[in-house]
Short mmCIF file of C-alpha atoms in Angstrom, two decimals:
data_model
loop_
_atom_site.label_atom_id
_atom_site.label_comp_id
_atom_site.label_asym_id
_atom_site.label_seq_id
_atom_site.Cartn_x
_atom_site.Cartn_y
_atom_site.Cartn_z
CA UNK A 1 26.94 10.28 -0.03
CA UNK A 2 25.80 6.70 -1.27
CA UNK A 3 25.92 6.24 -4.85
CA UNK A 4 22.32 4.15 -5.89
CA UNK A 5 21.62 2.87 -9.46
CA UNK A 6 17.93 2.10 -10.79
CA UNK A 7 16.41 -0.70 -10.76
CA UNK A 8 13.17 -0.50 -13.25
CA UNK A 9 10.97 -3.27 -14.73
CA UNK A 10 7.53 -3.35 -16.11
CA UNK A 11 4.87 -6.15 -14.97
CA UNK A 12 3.03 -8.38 -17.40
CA UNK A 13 0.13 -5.91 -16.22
CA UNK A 14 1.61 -2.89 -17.76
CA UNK A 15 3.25 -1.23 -14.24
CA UNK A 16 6.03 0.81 -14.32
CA UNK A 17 7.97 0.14 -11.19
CA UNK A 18 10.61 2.50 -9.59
CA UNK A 19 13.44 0.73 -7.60
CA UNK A 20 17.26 1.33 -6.51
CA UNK A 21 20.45 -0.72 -5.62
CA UNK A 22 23.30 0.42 -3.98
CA UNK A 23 26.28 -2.25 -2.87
CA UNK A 24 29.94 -2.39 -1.43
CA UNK A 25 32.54 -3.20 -3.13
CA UNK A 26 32.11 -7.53 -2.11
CA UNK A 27 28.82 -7.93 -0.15
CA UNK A 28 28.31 -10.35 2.35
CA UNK A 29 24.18 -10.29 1.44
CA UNK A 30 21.24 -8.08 0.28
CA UNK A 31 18.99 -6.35 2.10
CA UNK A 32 15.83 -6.24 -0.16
CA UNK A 33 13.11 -3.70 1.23
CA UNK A 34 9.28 -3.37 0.71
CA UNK A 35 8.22 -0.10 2.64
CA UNK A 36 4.53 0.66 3.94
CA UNK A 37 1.39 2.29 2.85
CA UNK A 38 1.49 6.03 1.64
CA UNK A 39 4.89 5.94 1.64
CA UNK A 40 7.68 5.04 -1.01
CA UNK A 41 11.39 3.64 -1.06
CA UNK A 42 13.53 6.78 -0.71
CA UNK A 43 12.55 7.28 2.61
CA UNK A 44 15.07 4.57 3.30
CA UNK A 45 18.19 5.60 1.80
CA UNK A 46 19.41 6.25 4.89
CA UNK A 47 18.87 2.58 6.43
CA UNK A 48 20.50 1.35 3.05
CA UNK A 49 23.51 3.72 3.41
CA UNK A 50 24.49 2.19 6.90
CA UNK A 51 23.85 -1.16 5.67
CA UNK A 52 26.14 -0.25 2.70
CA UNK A 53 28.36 1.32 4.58
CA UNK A 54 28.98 -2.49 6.32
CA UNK A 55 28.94 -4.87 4.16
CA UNK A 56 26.15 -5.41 3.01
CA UNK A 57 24.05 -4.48 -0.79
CA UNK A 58 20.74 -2.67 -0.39
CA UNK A 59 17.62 -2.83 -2.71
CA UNK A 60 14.45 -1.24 -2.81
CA UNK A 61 11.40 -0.06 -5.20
CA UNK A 62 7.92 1.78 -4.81
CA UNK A 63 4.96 -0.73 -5.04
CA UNK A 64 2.45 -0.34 -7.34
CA UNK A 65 0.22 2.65 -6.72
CA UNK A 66 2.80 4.00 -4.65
CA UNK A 67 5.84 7.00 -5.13
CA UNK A 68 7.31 6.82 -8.39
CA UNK A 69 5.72 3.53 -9.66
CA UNK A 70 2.82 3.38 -12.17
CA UNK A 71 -0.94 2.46 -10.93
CA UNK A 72 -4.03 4.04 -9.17
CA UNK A 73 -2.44 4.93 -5.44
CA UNK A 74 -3.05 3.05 -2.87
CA UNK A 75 -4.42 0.42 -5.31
CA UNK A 76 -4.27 -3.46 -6.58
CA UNK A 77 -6.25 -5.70 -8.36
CA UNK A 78 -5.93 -8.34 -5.61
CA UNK A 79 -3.60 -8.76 -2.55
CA UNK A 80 -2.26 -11.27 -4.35
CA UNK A 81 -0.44 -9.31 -7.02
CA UNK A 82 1.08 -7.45 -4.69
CA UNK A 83 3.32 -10.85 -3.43
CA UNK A 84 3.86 -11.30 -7.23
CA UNK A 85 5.17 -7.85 -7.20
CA UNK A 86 7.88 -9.18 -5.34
CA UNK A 87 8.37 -12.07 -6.55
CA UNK A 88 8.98 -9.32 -9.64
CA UNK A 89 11.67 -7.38 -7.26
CA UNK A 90 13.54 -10.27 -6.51
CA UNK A 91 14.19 -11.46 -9.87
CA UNK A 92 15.37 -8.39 -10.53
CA UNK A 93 17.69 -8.47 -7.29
CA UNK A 94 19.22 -11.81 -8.46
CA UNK A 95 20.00 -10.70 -11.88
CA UNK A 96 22.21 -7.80 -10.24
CA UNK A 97 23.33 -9.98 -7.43
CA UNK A 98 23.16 -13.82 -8.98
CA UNK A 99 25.39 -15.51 -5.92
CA UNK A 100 25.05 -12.90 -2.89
CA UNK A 101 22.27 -14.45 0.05
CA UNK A 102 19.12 -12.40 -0.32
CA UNK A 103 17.47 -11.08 3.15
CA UNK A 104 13.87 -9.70 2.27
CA UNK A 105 12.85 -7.13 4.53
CA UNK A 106 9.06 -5.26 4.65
CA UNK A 107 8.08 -2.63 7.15
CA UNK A 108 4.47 -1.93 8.14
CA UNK A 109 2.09 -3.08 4.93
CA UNK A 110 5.49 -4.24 3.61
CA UNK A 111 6.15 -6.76 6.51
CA UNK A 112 2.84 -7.75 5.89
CA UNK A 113 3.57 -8.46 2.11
CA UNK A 114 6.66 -9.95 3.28
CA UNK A 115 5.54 -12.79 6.02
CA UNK A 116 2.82 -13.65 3.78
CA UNK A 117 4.65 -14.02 0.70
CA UNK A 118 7.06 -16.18 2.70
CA UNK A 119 4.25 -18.74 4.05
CA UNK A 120 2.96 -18.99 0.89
CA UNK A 121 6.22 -19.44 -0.53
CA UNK A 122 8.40 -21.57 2.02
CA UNK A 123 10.81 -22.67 -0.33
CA UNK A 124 11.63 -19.37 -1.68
CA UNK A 125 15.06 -18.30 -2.16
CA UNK A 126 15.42 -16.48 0.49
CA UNK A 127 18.24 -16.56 3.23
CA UNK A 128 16.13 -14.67 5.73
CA UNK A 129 13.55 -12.62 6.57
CA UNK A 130 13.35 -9.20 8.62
CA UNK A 131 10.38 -7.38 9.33
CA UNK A 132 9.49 -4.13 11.60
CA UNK A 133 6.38 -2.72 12.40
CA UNK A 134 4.20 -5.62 10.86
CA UNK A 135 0.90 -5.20 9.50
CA UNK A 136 -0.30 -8.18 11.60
CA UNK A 137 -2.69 -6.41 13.76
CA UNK A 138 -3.95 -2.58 13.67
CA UNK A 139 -3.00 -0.69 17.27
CA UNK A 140 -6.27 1.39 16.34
CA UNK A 141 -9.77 0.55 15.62
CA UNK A 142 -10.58 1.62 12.14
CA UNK A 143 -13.71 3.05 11.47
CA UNK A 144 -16.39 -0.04 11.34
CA UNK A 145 -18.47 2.38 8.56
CA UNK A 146 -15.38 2.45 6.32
CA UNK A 147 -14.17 -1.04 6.99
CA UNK A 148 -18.09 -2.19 6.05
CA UNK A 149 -18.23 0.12 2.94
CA UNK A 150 -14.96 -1.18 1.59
CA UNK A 151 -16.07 -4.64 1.69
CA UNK A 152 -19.06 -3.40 0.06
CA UNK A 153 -17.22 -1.63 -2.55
CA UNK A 154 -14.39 -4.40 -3.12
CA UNK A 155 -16.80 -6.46 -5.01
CA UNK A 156 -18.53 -3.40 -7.20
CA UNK A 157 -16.09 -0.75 -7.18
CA UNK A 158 -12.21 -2.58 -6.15
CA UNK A 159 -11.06 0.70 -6.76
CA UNK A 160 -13.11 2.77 -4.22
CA UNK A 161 -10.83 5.21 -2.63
CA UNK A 162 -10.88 6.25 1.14
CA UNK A 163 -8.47 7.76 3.45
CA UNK A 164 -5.59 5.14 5.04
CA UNK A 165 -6.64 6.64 8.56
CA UNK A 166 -3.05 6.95 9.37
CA UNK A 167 -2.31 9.59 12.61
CA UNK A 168 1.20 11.54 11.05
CA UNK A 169 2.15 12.19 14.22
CA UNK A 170 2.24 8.49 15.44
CA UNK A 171 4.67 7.44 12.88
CA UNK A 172 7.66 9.11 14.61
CA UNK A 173 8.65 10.70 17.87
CA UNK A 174 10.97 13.04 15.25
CA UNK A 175 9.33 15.73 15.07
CA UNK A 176 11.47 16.66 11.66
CA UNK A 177 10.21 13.07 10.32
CA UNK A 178 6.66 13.88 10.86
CA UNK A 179 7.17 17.29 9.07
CA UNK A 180 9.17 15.51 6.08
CA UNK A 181 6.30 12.59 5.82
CA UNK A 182 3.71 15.95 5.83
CA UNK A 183 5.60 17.88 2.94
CA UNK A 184 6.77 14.70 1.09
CA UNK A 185 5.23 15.14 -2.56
CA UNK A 186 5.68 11.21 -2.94
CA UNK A 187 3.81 10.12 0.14
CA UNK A 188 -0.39 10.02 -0.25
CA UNK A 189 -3.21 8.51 2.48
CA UNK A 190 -5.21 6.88 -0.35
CA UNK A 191 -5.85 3.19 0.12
CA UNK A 192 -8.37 1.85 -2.36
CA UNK A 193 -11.19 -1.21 -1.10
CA UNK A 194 -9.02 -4.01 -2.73
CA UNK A 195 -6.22 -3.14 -1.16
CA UNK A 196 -7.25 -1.59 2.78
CA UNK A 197 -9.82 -4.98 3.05
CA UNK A 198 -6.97 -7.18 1.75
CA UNK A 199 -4.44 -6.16 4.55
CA UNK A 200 -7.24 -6.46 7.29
CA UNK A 201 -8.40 -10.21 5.78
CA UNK A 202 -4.30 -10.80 5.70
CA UNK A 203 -3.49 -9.61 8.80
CA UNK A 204 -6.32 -11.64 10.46
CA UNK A 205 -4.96 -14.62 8.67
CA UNK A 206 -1.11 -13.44 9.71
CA UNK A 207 -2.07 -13.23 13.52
CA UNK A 208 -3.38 -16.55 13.17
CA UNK A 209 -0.73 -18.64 11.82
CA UNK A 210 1.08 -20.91 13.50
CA UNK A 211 4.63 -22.99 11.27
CA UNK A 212 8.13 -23.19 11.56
CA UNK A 213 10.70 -21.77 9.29
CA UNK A 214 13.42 -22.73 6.85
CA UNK A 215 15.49 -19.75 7.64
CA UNK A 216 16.18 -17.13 9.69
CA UNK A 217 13.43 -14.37 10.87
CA UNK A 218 14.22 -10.94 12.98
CA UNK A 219 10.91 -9.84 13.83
CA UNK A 220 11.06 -5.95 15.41
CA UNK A 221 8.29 -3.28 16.77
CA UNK A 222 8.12 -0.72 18.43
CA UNK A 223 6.93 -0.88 22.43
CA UNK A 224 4.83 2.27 21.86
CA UNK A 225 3.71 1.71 18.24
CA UNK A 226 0.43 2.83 18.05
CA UNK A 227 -0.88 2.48 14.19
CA UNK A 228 0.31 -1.24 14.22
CA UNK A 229 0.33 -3.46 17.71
CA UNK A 230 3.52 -5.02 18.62
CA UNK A 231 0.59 -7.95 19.84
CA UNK A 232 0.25 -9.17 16.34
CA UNK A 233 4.49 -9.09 15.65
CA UNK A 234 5.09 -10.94 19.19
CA UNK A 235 2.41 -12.83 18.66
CA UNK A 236 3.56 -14.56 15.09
CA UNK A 237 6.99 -14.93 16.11
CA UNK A 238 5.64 -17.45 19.43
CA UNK A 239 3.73 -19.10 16.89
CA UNK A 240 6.73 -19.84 14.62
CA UNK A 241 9.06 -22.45 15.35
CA UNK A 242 12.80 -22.33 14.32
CA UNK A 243 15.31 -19.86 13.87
CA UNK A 244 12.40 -16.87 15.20
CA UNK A 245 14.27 -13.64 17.18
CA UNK A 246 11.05 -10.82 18.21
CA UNK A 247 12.47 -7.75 19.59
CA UNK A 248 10.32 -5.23 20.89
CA UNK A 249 12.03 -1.53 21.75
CA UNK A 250 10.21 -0.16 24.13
CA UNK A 251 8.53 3.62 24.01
CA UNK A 252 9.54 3.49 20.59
CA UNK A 253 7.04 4.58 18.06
CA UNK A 254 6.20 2.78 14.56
CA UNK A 255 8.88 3.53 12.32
CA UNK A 256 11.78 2.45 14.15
CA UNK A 257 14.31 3.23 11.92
CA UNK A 258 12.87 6.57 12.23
CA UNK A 259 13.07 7.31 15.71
CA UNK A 260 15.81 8.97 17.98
CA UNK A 261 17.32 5.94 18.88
CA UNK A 262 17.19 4.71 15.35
CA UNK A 263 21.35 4.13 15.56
CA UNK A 264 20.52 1.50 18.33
CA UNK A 265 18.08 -0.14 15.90
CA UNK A 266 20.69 -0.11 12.92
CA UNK A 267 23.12 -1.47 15.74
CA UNK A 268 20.82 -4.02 16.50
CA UNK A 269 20.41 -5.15 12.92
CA UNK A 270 23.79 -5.34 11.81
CA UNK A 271 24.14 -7.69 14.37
CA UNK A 272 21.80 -9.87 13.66
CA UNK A 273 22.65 -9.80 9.83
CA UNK A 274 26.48 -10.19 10.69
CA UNK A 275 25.67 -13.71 12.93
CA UNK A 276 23.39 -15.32 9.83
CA UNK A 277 25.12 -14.03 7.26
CA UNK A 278 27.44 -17.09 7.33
CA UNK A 279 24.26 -19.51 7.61
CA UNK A 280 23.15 -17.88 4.57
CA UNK A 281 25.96 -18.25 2.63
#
């Protein structure tokens, strides 16, 4: 079993935040993690075991509003403290792991976070970037009533709560993952205005961009993910010039790591880590 240690920290805005670190002995890089909506960071101890288990350090916390962290859940006061969040998360990585080549990783609302805090932060230090199941663009139409009311309520109420919409039984083809999700004390459907219009303006934006990167990107989705469209993933990778790998699995549902073939996914990563490692370094 993997041994993890905390990693805590409060924000200038009074959050507590809830992480973990677990590493190797000498590791080749980091694998920093920001997970997706509802959910929280222990649901990938697993990924961070097999990425231990080769080489490599693994870090991870529960955004604000989220798992074990402080804050109204499903909630922030803009989108943009959410990037400052980890901005937050990777200080906190460095002072652990002060010479080891960071790799920032975000699934779903996560790889959302994560693409956007990149472009708006090009010259981050960051060695690479790895997202799965982006937030780019929704598989689903959400209700036009509840998208309307939360921009209503963003700009009188930011707090206004509704349900995340999320289908449990599209996040995995597992049927024991769905059941876990269902029973999982830590895991909620809340998403407040601020936040559910935020990802929908970002996404848009996301979808949109077009740029070239500094370092290395593995972009991954599912073929059969239907809560967020491989589209918007494919489709900001061909906009992205440089050092830009998209691979989509095909019949796979959203959270690849997740699904029956999930060892072919791990497989797949390692891979890719093990040939940029040495850029990054």
């Amino acid at each position: 079993m993997t041994d993890y240690s905390s990693l805590n920290w409060t924000s200038p805005d009074g959050i507590d935040f809830v992480g973990y670190h677990g590493t190797p002995s000498r590791p080749k890089a980091v694998v920093a993690l920001v997970h997706g909506i509802g959910e929280h960071a222990e649901r990938y101890k697993h990924l961070g075991a097999f990425l231990i288990e080769h080489g490599y350090a693994f870090a991870a916390f529960d955004l604000r509003g989220h798992g074990r962290s402080g804050g109204k859940r499903g909630h922030t006061p803009t989108y943009n403290t959410l990037m400052d969040d980890v901005e937050q998360f990777l200080t906190k990585v460095r002072a652990f792991y002060p010479t080891t080549p960071i790799f920032l990783y975000g699934h779903s609302m996560g790889g959302n976070i994560v693409l956007n805090y990149y472009t708006h932060h090009p010259d981050a230090d960051l060695k690479g970037i790895i997202t799965t199941g982006a937030f780019v663009k929704l598989a689903f139409e959400p209700s036009a009533f509840m998208v309307a009311l939360g921009r209503f309520m963003r700009n009188i109420l930011p707090g206004f709560t509704q349900s995340n919409q999320l289908v449990l039984e599209h996040i995995s083809r597992s049927p024991e993952v769905v059941e876990a999700y269902k029973n999982d004390k830590l895991v909620h459907n809340k998403v407040t205005a601020t936040l559910g219009i935020g990802m929908i303006e970002t996404a848009k934006n996301l979808y949109n961009y077009k740029g070239d990167t500094k370092i290395p990107m593995l972009i991954m989705h599912g073929g059969a993910d239907k809560l967020t469209s491989p589209k918007g993933s494919r489709k900001f990778a061909e906009n992205m010039s440089g050092d830009v790998t998209y691979k989509e699995w095909p019949g796979l549902f959203h959270e690849i790591h997740n699904e029956p073939e999930k060892q072919e996914v791990f497989d797949y990563l390692l891979d890719w880590l093990n040939k940029h490692v040495s850029v990054a370094s």
